[in-house]
mmCIF file of C-alpha atoms and ligand atoms in Angstrom:
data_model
loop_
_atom_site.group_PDB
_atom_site.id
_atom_site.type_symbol
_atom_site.label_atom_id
_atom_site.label_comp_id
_atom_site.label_asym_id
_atom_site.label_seq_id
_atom_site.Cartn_x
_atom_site.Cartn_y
_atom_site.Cartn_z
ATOM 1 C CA UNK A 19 2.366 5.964 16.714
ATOM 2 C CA UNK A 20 5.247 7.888 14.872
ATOM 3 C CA UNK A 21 4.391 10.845 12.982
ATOM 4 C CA UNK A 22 0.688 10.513 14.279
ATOM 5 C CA UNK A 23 -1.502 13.919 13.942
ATOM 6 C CA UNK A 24 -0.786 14.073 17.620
ATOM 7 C CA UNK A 25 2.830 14.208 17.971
ATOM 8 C CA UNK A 26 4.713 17.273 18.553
ATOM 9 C CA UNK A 27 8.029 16.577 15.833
ATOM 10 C CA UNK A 28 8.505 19.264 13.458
ATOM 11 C CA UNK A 29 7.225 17.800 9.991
ATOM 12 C CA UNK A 30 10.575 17.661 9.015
ATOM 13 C CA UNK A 31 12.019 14.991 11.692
ATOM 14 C CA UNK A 32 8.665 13.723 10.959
ATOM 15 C CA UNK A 33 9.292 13.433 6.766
ATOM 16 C CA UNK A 34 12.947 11.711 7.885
ATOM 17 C CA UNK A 35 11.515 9.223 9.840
ATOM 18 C CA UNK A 36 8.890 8.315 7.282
ATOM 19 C CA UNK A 37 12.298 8.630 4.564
ATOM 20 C CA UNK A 38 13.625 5.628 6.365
ATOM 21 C CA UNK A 39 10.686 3.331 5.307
ATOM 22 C CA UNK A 40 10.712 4.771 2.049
ATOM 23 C CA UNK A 41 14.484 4.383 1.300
ATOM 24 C CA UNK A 42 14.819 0.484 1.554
ATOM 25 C CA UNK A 43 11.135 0.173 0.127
ATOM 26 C CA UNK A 44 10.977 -1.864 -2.913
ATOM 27 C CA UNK A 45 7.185 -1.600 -3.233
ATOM 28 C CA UNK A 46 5.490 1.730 -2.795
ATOM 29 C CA UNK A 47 1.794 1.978 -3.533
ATOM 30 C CA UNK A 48 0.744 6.172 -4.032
ATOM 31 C CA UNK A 49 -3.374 7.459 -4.473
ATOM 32 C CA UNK A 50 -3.669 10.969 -5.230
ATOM 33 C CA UNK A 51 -7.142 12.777 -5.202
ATOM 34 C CA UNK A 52 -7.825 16.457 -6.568
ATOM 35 C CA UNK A 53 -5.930 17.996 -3.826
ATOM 36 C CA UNK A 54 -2.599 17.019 -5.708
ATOM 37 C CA UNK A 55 -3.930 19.329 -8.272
ATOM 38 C CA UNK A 56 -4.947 22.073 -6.291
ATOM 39 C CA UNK A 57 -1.982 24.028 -6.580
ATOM 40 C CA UNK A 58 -2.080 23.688 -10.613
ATOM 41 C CA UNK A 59 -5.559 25.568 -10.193
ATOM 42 C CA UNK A 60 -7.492 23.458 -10.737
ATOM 43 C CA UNK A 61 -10.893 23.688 -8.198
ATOM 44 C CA UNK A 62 -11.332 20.286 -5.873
ATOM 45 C CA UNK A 63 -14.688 18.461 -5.883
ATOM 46 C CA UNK A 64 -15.504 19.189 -2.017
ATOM 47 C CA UNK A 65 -13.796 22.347 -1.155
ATOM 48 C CA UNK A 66 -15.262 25.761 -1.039
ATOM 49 C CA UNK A 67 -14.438 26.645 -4.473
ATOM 50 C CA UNK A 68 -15.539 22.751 -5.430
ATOM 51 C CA UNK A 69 -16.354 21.567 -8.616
ATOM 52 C CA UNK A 70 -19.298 20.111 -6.937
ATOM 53 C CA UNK A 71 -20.298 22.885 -5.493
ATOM 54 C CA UNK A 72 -22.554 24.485 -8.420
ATOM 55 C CA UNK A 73 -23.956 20.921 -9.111
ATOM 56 C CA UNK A 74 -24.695 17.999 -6.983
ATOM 57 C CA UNK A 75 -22.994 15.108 -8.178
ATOM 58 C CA UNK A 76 -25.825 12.882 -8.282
ATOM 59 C CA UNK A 77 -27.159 15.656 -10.844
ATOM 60 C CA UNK A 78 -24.193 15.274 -13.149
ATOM 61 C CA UNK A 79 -21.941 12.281 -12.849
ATOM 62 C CA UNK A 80 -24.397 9.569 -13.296
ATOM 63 C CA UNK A 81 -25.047 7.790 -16.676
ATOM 64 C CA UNK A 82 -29.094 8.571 -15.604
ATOM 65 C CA UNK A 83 -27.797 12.452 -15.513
ATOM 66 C CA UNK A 84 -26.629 11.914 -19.106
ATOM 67 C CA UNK A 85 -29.355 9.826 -20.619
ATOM 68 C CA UNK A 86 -31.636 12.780 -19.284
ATOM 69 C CA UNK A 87 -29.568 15.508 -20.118
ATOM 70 C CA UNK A 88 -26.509 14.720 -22.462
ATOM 71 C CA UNK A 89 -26.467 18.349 -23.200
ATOM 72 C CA UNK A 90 -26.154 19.987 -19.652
ATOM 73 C CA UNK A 91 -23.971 16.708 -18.602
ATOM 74 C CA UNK A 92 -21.496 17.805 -21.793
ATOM 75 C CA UNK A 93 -21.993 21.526 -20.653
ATOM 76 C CA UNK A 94 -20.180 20.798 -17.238
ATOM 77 C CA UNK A 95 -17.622 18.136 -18.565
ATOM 78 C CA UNK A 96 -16.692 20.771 -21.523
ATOM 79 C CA UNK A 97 -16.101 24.024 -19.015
ATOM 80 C CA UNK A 98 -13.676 21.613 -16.469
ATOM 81 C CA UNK A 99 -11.676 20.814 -19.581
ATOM 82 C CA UNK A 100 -11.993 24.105 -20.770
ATOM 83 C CA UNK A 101 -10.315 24.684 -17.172
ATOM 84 C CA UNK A 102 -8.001 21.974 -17.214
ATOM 85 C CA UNK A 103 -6.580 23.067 -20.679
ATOM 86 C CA UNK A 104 -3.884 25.452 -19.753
ATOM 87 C CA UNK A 105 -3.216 23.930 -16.419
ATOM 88 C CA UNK A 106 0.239 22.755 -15.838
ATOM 89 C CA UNK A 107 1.695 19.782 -13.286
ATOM 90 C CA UNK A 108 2.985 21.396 -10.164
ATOM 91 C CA UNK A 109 5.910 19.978 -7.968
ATOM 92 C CA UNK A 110 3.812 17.245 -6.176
ATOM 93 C CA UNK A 111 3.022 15.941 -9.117
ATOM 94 C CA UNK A 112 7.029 15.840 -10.237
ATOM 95 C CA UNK A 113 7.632 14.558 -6.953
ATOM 96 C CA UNK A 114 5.955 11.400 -7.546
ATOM 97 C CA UNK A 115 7.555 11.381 -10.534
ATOM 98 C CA UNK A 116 11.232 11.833 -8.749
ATOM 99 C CA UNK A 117 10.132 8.369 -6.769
ATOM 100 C CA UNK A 118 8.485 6.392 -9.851
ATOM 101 C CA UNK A 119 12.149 6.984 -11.207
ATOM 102 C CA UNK A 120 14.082 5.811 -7.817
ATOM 103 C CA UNK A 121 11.877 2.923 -6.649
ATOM 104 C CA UNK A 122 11.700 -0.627 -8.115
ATOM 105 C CA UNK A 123 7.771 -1.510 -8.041
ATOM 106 C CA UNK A 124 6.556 1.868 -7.280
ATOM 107 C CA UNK A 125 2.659 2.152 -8.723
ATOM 108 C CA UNK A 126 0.518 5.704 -8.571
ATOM 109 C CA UNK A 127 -3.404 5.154 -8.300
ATOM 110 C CA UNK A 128 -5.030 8.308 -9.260
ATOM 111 C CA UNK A 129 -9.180 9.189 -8.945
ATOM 112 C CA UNK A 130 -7.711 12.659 -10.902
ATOM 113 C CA UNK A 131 -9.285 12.596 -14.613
ATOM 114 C CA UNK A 132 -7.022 15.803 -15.518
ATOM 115 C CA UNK A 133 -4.267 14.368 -17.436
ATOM 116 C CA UNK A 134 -1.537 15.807 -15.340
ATOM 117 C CA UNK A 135 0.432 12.593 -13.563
ATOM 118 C CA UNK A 136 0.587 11.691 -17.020
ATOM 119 C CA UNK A 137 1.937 15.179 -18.343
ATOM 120 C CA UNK A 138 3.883 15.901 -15.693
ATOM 121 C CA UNK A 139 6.074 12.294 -16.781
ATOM 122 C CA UNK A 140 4.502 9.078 -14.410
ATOM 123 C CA UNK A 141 4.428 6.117 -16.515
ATOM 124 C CA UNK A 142 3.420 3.375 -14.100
ATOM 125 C CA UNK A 143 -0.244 5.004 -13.424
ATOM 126 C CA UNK A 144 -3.284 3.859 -13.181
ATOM 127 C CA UNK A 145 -6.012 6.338 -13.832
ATOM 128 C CA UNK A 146 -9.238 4.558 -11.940
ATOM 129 C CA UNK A 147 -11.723 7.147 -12.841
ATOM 130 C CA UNK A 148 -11.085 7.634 -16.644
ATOM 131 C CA UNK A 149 -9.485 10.554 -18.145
ATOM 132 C CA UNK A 150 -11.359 13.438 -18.951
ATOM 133 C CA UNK A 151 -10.068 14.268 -22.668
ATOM 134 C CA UNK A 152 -11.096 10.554 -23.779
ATOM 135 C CA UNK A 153 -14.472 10.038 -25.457
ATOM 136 C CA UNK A 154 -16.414 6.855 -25.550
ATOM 137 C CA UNK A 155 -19.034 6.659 -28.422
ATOM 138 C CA UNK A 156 -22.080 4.659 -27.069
ATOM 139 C CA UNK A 157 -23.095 2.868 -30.252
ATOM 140 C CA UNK A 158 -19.651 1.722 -31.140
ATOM 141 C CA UNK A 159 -17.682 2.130 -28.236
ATOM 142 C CA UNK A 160 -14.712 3.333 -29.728
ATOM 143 C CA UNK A 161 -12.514 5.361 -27.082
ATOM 144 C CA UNK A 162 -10.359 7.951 -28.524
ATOM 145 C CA UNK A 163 -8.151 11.057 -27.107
ATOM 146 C CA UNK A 164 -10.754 14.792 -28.061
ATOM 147 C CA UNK A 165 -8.870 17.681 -27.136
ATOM 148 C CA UNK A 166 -11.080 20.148 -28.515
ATOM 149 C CA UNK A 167 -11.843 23.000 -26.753
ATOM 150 C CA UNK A 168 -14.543 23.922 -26.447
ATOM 151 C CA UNK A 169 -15.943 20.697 -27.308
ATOM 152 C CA UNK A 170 -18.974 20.790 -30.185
ATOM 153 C CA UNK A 171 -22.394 21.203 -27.960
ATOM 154 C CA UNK A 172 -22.959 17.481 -28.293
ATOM 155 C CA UNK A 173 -19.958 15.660 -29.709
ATOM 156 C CA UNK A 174 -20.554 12.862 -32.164
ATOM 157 C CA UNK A 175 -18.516 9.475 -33.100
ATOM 158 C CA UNK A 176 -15.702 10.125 -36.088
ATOM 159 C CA UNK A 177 -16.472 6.370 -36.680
ATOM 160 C CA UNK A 178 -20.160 6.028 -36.590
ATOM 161 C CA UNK A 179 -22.011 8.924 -35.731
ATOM 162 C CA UNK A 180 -23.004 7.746 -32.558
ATOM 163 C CA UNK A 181 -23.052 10.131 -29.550
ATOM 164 C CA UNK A 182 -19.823 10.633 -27.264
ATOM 165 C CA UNK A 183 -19.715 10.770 -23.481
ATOM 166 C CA UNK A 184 -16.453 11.207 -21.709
ATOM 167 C CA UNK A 185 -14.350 8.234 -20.963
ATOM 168 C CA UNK A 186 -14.817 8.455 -17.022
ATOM 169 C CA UNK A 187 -16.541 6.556 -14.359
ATOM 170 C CA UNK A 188 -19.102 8.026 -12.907
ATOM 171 C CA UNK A 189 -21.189 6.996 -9.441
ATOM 172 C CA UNK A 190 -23.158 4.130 -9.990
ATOM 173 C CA UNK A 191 -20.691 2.516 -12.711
ATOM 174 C CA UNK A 192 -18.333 -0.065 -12.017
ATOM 175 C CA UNK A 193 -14.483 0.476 -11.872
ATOM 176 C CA UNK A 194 -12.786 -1.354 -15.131
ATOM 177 C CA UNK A 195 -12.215 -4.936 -13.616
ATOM 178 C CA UNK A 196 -8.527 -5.002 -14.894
ATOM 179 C CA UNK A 197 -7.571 -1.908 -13.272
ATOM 180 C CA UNK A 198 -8.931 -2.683 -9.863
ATOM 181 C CA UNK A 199 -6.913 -5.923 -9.748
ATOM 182 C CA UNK A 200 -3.586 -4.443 -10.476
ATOM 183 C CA UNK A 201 -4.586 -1.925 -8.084
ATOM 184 C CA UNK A 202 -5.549 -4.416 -5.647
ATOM 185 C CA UNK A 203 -1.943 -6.415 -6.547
ATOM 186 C CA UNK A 204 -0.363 -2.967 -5.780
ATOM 187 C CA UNK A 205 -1.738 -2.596 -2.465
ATOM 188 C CA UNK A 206 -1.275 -5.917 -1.862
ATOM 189 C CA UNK A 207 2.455 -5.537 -2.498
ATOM 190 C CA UNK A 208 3.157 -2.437 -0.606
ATOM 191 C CA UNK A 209 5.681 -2.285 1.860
ATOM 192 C CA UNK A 210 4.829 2.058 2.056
ATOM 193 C CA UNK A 211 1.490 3.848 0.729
ATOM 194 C CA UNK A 212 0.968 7.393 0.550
ATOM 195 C CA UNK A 213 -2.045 9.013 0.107
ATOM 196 C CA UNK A 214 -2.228 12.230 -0.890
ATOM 197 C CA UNK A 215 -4.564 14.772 -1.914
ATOM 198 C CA UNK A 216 -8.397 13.144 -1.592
ATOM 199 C CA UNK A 217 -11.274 13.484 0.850
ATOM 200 C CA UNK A 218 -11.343 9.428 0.945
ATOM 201 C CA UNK A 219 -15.036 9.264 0.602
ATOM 202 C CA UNK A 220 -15.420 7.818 -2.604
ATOM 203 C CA UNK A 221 -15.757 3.626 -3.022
ATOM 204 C CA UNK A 222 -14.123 1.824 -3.787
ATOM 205 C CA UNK A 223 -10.629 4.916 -3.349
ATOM 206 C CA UNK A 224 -11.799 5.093 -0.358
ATOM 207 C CA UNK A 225 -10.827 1.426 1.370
ATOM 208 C CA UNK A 226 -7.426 1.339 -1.116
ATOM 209 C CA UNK A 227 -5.286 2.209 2.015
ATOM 210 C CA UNK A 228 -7.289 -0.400 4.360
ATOM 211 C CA UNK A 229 -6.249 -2.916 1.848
ATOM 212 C CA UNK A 230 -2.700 -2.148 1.970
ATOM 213 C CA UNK A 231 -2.362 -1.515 5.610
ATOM 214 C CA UNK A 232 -4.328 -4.759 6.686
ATOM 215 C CA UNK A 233 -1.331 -6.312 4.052
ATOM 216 C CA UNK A 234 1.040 -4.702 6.376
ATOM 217 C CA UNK A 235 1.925 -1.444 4.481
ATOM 218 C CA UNK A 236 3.021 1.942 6.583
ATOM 219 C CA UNK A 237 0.736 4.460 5.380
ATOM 220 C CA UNK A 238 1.566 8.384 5.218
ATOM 221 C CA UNK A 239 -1.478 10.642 4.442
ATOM 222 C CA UNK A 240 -0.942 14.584 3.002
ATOM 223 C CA UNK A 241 -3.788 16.525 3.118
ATOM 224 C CA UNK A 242 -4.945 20.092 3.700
ATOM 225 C CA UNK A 243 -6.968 18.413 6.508
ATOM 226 C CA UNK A 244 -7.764 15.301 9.059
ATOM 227 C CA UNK A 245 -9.686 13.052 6.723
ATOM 228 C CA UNK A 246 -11.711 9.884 7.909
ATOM 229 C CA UNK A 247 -8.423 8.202 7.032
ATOM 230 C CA UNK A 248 -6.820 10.169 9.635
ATOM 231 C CA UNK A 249 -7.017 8.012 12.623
ATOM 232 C CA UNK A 250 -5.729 5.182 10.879
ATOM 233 C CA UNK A 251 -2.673 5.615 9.218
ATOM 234 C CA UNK A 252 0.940 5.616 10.387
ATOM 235 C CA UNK A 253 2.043 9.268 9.183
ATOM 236 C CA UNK A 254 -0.349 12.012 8.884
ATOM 237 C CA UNK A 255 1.399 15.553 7.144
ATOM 238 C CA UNK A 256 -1.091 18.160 7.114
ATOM 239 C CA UNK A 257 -0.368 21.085 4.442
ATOM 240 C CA UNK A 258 -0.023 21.718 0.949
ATOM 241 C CA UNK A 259 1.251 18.442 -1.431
ATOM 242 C CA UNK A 260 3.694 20.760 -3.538
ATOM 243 C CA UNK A 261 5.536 21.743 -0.530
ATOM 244 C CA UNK A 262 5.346 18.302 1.434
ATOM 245 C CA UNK A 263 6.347 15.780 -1.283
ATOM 246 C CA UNK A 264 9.149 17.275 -2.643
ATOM 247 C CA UNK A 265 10.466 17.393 0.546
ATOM 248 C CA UNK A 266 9.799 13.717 1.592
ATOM 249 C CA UNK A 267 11.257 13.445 -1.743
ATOM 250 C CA UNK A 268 14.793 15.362 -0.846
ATOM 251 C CA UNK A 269 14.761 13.969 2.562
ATOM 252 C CA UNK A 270 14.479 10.296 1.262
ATOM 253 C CA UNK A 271 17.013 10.550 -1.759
ATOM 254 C CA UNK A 272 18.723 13.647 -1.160
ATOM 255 C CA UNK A 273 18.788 16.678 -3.174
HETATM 256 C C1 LIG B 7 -19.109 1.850 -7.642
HETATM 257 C C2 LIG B 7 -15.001 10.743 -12.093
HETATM 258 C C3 LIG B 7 -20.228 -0.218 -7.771
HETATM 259 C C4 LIG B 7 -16.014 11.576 -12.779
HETATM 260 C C5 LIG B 7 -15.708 10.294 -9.798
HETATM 261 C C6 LIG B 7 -22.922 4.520 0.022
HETATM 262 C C7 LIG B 7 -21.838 4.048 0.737
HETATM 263 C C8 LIG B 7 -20.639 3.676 0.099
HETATM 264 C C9 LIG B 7 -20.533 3.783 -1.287
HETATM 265 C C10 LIG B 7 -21.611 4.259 -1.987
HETATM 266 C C11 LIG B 7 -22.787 4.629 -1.355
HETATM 267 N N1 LIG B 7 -23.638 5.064 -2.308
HETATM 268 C C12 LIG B 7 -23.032 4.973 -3.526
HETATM 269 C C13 LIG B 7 -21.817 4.468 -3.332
HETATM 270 C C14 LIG B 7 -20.828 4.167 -4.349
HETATM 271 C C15 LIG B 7 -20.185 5.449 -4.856
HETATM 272 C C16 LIG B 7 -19.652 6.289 -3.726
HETATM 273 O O1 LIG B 7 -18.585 6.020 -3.202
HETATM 274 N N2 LIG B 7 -20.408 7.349 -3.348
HETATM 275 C C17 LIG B 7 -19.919 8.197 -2.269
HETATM 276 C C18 LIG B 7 -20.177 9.668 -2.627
HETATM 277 C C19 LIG B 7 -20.646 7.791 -0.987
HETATM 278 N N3 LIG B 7 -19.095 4.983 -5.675
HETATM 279 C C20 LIG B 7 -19.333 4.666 -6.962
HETATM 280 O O2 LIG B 7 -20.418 4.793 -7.501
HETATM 281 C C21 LIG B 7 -18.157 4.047 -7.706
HETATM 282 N N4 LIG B 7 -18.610 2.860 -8.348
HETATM 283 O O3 LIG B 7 -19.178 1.823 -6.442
HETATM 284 O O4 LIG B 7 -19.583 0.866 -8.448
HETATM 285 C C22 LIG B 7 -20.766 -1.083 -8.818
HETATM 286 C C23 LIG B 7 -20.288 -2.387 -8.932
HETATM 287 C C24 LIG B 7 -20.829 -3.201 -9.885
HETATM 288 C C25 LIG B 7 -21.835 -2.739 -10.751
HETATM 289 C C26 LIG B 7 -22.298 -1.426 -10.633
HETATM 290 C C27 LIG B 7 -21.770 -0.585 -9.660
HETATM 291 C C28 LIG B 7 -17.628 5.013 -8.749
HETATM 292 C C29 LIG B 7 -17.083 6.241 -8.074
HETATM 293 C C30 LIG B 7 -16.379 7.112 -9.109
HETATM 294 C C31 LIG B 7 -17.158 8.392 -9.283
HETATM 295 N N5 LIG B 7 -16.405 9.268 -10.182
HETATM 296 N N6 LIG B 7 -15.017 11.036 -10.666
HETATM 297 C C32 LIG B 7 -15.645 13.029 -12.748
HETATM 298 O O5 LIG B 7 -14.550 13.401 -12.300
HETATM 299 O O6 LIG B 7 -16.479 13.818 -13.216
HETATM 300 S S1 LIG B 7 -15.613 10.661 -8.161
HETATM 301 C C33 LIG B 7 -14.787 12.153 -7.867
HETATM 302 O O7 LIG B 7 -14.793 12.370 -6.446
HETATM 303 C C34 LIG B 7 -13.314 12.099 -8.176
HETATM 304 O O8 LIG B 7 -12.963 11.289 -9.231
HETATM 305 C C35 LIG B 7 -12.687 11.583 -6.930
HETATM 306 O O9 LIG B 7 -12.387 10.242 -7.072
HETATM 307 C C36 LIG B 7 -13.765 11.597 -5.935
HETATM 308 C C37 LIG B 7 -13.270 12.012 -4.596
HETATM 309 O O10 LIG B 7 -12.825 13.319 -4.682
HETATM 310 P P1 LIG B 7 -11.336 13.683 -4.170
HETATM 311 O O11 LIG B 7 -10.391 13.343 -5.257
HETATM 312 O O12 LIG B 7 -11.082 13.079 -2.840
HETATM 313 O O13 LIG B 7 -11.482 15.245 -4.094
HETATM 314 P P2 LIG B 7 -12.223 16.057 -2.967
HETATM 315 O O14 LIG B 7 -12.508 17.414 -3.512
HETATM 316 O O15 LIG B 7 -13.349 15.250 -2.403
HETATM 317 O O16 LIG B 7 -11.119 16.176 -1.828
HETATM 318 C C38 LIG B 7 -9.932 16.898 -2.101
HETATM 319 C C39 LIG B 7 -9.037 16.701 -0.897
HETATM 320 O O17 LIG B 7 -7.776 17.320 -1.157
HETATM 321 C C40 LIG B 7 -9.577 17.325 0.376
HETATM 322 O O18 LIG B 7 -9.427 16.412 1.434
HETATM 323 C C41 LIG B 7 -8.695 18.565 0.580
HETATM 324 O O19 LIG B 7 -8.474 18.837 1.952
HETATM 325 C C42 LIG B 7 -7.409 18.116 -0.066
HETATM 326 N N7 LIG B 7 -6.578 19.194 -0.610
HETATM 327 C C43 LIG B 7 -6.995 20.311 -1.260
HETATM 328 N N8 LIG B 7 -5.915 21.045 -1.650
HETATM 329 C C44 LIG B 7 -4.807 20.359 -1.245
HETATM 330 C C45 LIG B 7 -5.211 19.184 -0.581
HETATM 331 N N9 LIG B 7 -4.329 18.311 -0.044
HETATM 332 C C46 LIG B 7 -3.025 18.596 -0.174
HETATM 333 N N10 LIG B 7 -2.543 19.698 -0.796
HETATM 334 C C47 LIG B 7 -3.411 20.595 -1.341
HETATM 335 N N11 LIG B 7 -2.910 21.690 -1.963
HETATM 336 ZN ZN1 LIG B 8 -19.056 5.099 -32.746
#
């Protein structure tokens, strides 16, 4: 298989080859995970420094976490966008924003709730998880953009009074129906899929590249490390996503 983990090509004749799928693509189907914002500094969920790794997820992403305890539930949410604040896009992020800009039907899935595909410029995103500086209020359900940091101890509905959690999904809740079909009409429509950045355990993330490549899409994963994606897809570049996309990036469209 081309560009499989096994073969011996330097990553570079490796990033051509996958460049001439990518040129003549006219559908390209991306899913990024927290590793695409590593390099902004911002800690990933799984790795030694994880998010998770002070909290159990189970403990803190679940809507029976918040009903429990709102207030240690806020506590965590408020100090990663306390984090996330001053954190800027790095170049894997403009990278995908390079290809949104060169390819017809070119859609980026992210499970990131940072905010930075969208800073860094992508337009045709799809944020599956939520965003992390949106609010829902639970009486009303109003959803509105709260930039505030830090974030009053337990934030409160402008409109109602009602109390606020953050506009993300968390395990146990359902993806928004609307946004898994046009994912699933992405995936379904991709002649290349790259996946970069994300641990693929998380449903339903986690099967996206199945679902293209059983619909006949070459898939390239970029990741620090093999993933149990790994075995399965066409192209597998392992290393840091600032210094690998821009480079598929040049060595697809030139400089
Ligand atoms: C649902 C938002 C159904 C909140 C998140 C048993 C089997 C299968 C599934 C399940 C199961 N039990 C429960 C489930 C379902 C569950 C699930 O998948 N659990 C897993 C843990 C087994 N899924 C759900 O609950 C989903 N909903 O299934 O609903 C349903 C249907 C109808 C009615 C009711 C219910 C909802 C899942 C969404 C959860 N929310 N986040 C928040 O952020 O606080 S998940 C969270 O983890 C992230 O959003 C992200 O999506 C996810 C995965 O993390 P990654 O992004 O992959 O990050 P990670 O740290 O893991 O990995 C980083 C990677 O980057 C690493 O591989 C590393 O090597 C690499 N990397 C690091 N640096 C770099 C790099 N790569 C390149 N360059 C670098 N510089
Ligand atoms: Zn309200």
């Amino acid at each position: 298989m081309p560009g499989s983990p096994g073969s011996n090509q330097s990553i570079s004749a490796r990033l051509s080859e996958l460049a001439q799928h990518l040129l003549p693509a006219s559908h390209v189907a991306v899913l990024t995970g927290a590793g695409i914002s590593q390099e902004s500094g911002i800690p990933t969920f799984r790795g030694p420094e994880g998010l998770w790794r002070q909290y159990r997820p189970e403990e803190l992403a679940t809507p029976a976490a918040f009903r429990q305890n709102p207030r240690l539930v806020w506590e965590w949410y408020d100090w990663r966008r306390c984090l996330i604040a001053d954190k800027s896009p790095n170049p894997a992020h403009y990278a995908l924003v390079a290809l949104e800009a060169r390819i017809p039907e070119f859609t980026l899935i992210t499970q990131n709730v940072d905010g930075l595909h969208k800073l860094a410029g992508s337009t045709r995103l799809s944020e599956i998880h939520g965003n992390i500086w949106q609010v829902r209020c639970l009486d009303c359900g109003r959803v509105g953009e709260d930039r505030r940091v830090p974030l009053p101890l337990l934030p409160y509905c402008p409109e109602c009074g009602g109390l606020l959690r953050p506009n993300v999904v968390w395990f146990g809740e359902p993806l928004d129906v609307d946004i898994l079909n046009q994912a699933q009409l992405a995936l379904q429509q991709a002649q290349v899929m790259l996946v970069v950045g994300t641990s693929a355990l998380v449903q339903p993330a986690a099967s996206f590249a199945y679902w293209a490549q059983k619909a006949g899409a070459l898939i390239a994963e970029f990741n620090l490390e093999p993933t149990p994606l790994t075995g399965q897809v066409d192209f597998s570049f392992l290393g840091m996503a600032g210094e690998l996309l821009p480079q598929l990036v040049t060595a697809t469209f030139g400089a």
